[in-house]
Coordinates of C-alpha atoms in Angstrom, one line a residue:
X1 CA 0.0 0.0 0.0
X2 CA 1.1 3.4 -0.3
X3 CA 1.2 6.5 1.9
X4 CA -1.3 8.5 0.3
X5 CA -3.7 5.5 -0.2
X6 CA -3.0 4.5 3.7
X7 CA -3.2 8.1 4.9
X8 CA -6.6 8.5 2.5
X9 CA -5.0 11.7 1.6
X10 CA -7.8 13.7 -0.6
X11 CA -8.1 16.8 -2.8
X12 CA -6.9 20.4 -1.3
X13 CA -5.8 18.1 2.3
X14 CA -3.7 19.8 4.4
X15 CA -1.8 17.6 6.6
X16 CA 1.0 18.4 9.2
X17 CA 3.6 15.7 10.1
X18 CA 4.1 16.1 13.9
X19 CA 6.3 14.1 16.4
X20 CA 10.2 12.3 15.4
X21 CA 11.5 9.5 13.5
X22 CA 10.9 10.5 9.5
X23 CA 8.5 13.4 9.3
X24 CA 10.6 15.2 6.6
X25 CA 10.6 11.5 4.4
X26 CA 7.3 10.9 5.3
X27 CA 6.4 14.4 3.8
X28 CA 8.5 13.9 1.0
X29 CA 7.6 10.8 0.6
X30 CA 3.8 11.5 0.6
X31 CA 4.6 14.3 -2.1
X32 CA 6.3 12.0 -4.6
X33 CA 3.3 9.8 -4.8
X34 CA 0.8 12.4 -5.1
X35 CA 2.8 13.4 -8.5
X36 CA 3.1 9.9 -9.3
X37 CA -0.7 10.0 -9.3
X38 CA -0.5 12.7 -11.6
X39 CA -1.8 15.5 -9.0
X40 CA 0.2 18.4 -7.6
X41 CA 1.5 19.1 -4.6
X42 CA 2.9 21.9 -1.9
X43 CA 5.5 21.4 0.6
X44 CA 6.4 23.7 3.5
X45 CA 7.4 23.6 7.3
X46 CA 6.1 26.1 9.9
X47 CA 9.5 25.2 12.2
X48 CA 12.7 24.6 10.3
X49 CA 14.4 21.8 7.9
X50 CA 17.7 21.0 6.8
X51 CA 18.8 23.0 3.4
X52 CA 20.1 19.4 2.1
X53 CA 16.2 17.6 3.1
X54 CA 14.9 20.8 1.3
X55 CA 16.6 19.8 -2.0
X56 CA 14.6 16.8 -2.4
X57 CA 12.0 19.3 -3.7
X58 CA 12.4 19.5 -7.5
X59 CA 11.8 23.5 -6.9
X60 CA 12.3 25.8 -3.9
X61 CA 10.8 29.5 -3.7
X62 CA 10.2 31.6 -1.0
X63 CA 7.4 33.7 -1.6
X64 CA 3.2 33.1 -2.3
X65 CA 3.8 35.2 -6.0
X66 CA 7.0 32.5 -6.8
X67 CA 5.3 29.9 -5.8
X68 CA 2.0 30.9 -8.1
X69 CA 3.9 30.6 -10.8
X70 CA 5.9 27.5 -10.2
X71 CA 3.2 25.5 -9.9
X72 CA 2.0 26.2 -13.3
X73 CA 5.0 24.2 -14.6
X74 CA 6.0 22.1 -11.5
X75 CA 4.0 19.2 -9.7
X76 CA 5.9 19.7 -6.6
X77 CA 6.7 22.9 -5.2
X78 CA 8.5 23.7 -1.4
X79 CA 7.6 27.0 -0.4
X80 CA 9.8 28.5 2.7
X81 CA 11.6 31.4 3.9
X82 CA 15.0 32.0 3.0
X83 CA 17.8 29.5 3.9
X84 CA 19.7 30.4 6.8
X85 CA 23.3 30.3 5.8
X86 CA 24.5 29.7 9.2
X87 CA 22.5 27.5 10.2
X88 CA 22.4 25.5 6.7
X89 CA 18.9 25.3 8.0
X90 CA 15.4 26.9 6.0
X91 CA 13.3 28.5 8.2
X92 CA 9.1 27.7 8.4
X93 CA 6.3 30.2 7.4
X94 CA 3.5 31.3 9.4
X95 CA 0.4 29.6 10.2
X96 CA -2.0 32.8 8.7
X97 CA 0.4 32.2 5.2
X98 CA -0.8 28.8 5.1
X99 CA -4.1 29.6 5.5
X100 CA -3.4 32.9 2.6
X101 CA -1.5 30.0 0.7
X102 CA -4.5 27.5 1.2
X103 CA -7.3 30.0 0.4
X104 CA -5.3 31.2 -3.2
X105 CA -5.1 27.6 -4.5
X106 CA -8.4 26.9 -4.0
X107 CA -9.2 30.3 -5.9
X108 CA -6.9 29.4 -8.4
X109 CA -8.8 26.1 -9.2
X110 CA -11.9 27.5 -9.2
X111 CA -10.9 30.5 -11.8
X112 CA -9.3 28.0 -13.7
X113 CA -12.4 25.5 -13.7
X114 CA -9.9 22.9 -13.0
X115 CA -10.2 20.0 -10.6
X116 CA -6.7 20.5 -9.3
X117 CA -5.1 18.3 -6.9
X118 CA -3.4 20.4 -4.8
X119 CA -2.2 19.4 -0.8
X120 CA -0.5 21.3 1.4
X121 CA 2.0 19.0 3.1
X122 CA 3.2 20.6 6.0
X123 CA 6.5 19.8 8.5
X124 CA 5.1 21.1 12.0
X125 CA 7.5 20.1 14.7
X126 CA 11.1 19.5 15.0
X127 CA 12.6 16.3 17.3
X128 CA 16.3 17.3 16.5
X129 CA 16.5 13.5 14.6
X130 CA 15.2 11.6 17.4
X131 CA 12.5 8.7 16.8
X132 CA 10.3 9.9 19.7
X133 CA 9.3 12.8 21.4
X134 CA 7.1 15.1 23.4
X135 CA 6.1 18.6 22.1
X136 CA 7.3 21.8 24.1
X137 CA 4.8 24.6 24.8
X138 CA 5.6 26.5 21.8
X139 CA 4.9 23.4 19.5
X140 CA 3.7 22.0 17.1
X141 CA 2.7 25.1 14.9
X142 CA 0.1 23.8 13.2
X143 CA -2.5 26.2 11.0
X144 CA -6.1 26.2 11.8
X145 CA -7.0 24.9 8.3
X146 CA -5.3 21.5 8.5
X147 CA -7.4 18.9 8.0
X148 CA -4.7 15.3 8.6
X149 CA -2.5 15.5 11.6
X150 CA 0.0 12.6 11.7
X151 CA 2.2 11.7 14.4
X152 CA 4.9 9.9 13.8
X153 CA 7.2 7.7 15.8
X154 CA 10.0 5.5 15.0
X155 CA 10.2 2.1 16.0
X156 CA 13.7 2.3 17.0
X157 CA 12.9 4.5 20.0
X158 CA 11.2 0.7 21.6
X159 CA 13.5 -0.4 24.8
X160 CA 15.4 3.1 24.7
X161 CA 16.4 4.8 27.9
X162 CA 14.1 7.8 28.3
X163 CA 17.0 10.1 27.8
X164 CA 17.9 13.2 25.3
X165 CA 19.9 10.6 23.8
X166 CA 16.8 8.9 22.3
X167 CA 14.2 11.0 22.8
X168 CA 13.7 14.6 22.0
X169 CA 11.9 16.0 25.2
X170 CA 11.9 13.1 28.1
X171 CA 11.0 15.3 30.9
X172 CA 7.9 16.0 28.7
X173 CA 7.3 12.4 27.8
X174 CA 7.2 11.0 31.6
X175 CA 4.9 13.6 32.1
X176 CA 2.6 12.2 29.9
X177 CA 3.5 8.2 30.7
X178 CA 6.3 7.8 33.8
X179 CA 9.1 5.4 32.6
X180 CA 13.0 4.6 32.7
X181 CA 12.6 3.6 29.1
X182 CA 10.6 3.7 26.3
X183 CA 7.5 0.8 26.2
X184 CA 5.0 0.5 23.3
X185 CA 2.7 1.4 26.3
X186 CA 4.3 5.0 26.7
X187 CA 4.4 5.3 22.8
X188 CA 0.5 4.8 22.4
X189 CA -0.1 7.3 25.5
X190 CA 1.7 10.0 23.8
X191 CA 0.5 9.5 20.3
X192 CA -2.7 9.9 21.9
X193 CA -2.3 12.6 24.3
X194 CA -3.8 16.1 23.8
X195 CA -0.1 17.1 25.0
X196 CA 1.4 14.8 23.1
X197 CA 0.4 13.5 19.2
X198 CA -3.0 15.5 19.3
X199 CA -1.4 18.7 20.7
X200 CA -3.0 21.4 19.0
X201 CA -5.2 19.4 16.1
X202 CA -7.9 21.5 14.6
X203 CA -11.2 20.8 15.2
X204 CA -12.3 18.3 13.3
X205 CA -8.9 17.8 11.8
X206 CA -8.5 13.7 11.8
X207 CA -5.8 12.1 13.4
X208 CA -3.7 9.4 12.2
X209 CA -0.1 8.6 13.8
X210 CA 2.4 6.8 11.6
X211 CA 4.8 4.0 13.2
X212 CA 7.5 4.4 11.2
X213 CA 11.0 2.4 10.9
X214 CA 9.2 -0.8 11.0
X215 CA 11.4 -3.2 8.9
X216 CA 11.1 -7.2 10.8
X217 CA 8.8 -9.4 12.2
X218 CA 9.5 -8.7 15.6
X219 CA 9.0 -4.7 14.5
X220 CA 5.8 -5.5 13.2
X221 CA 4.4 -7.4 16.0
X222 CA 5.2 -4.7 18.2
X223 CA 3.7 -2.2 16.1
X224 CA 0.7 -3.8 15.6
X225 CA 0.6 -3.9 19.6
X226 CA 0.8 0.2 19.6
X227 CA -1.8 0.2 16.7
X228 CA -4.2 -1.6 18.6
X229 CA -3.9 0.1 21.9
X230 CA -3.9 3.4 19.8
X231 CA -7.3 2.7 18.0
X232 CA -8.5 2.3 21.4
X233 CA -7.7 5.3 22.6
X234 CA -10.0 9.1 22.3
X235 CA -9.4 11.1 19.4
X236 CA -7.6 8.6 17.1
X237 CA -8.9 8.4 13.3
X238 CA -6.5 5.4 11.8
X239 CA -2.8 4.3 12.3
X240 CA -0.4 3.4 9.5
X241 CA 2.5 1.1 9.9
X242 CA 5.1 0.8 7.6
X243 CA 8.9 2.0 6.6
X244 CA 8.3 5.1 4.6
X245 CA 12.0 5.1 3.1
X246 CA 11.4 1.6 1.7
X247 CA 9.8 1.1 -1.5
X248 CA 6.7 -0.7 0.1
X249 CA 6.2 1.8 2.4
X250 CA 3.1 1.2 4.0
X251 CA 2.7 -2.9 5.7
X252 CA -0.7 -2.4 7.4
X253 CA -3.0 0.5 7.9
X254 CA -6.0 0.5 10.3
X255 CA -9.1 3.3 10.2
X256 CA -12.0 4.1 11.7
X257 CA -13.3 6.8 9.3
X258 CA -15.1 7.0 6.2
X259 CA -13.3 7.8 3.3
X260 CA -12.4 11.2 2.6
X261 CA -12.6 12.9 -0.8

């Protein structure tokens, strides 16, 4: 199965990739196959993203009128501020351009009389390359038009040591679920959590984490443990399991929503 088929990602979506362990692949990754589909596509980040992850886009601009007209020729546009040359890192926009950015696209199809497939794929939260995390209180920045939150968690973070070294935030995390280390337990309580994975979801916005990283048997058996606690839990639409660097990468998906078009 793949991403956007698991995620049931439809027309004009807006979905924010929240949490650690491959949001910026996930994003990216979700893009491609929306222009394999033959649709279009917008990538962004309201936080930050390495300059090197932002040059998996096939085009970069950095402004609404740039990125107007680079979607007339390309399927897959990133639209950020300015790279930060210190930092090698390119800053997010704001929340109220996402929802300028969100409102012109849908003007633009309807001017046009086009059908035209156009998410918004947005990076939300940073977890400085960890595979788990909590978010602070300044995150995640996620725009009040979003309509797909996914968490995402990587598999890897299982039987880690609830330290920096493994997870971005611990303090945050045990407040959520006390533990010395990292149980599928504690993963499912803060996928869940209105402090954790559902921090700051729209109204109405569904809710879908992503187990990511999951590459074996044992993985999978694990994951599917997580899954099943999650889609047991308040506030949680479907969860996807799968390896999104892989080229299957999508190995189960479970849902509890109609489809959405």
């Amino acid at each position: 199965m793949r991403l956007v088929s698991a995620l049931r990602v439809g027309e004009r979506e807006v979905v924010a990739f929240v949490g650690g362990g491959g949001k910026t692949t996930a994003m990216f990754r979700l893009a491609a196959e929306i222009v394999e589909s033959g649709g279009r596509v917008v990538t962004t980040t309201t936080t930050r993203i390495f300059s090197a992850q932002a040059r998996l886009a096939p085009v970069h601009v950095h402004s609404l009128p740039d990125l107007q007209a680079a979607l007339q020729t390309w399927p897959h546009v990133l639209f950020t501020n300015e790279v930060d040359p210190v930092e090698g890192k390119t800053h997010g926009i704001s929340p109220e351009t996402i929802q300028n950015l969100k409102a012109q696209i849908s003007g633009t199809a309807r001017e046009q009389h086009a059908n035209l497939k156009i998410p918004i794929l947005i990076e939300a939260d940073g977890s400085r390359m960890r595979p788990f995390k909590a978010p602070a209180d300044h995150e995640p920045v996620i725009p009040d038009c979003t309509t797909l939150v996914v968490p995402v968690v990587g598999i890897d973070a299982l039987g880690k040591p609830l330290t920096e070294k493994y997870v971005h935030r611990p303090e945050l995390v045990a407040r959520i679920h006390p533990g010395e280390t990292v149980t599928p337990e504690m993963v499912a309580a803060v996928l869940a959590s209105p402090q954790g994975g559902r921090k700051r979801a729209p109204a109405g916005a569904r809710v879908v984490p992503l187990i990511n990283k999951v590459e074996d048997e044992a993985q999978l058996q694990t994951a599917r443990a997580i899954a099943e606690r999650l889609m047991g839990m308040e506030g949680i639409d479907g969860v996807v399991i799968g390896a999104v660097a892989k080229d299957d990468p999508v190995v189960q998906a479970y849902y509890r929503w109609p489809r959405h078009t």
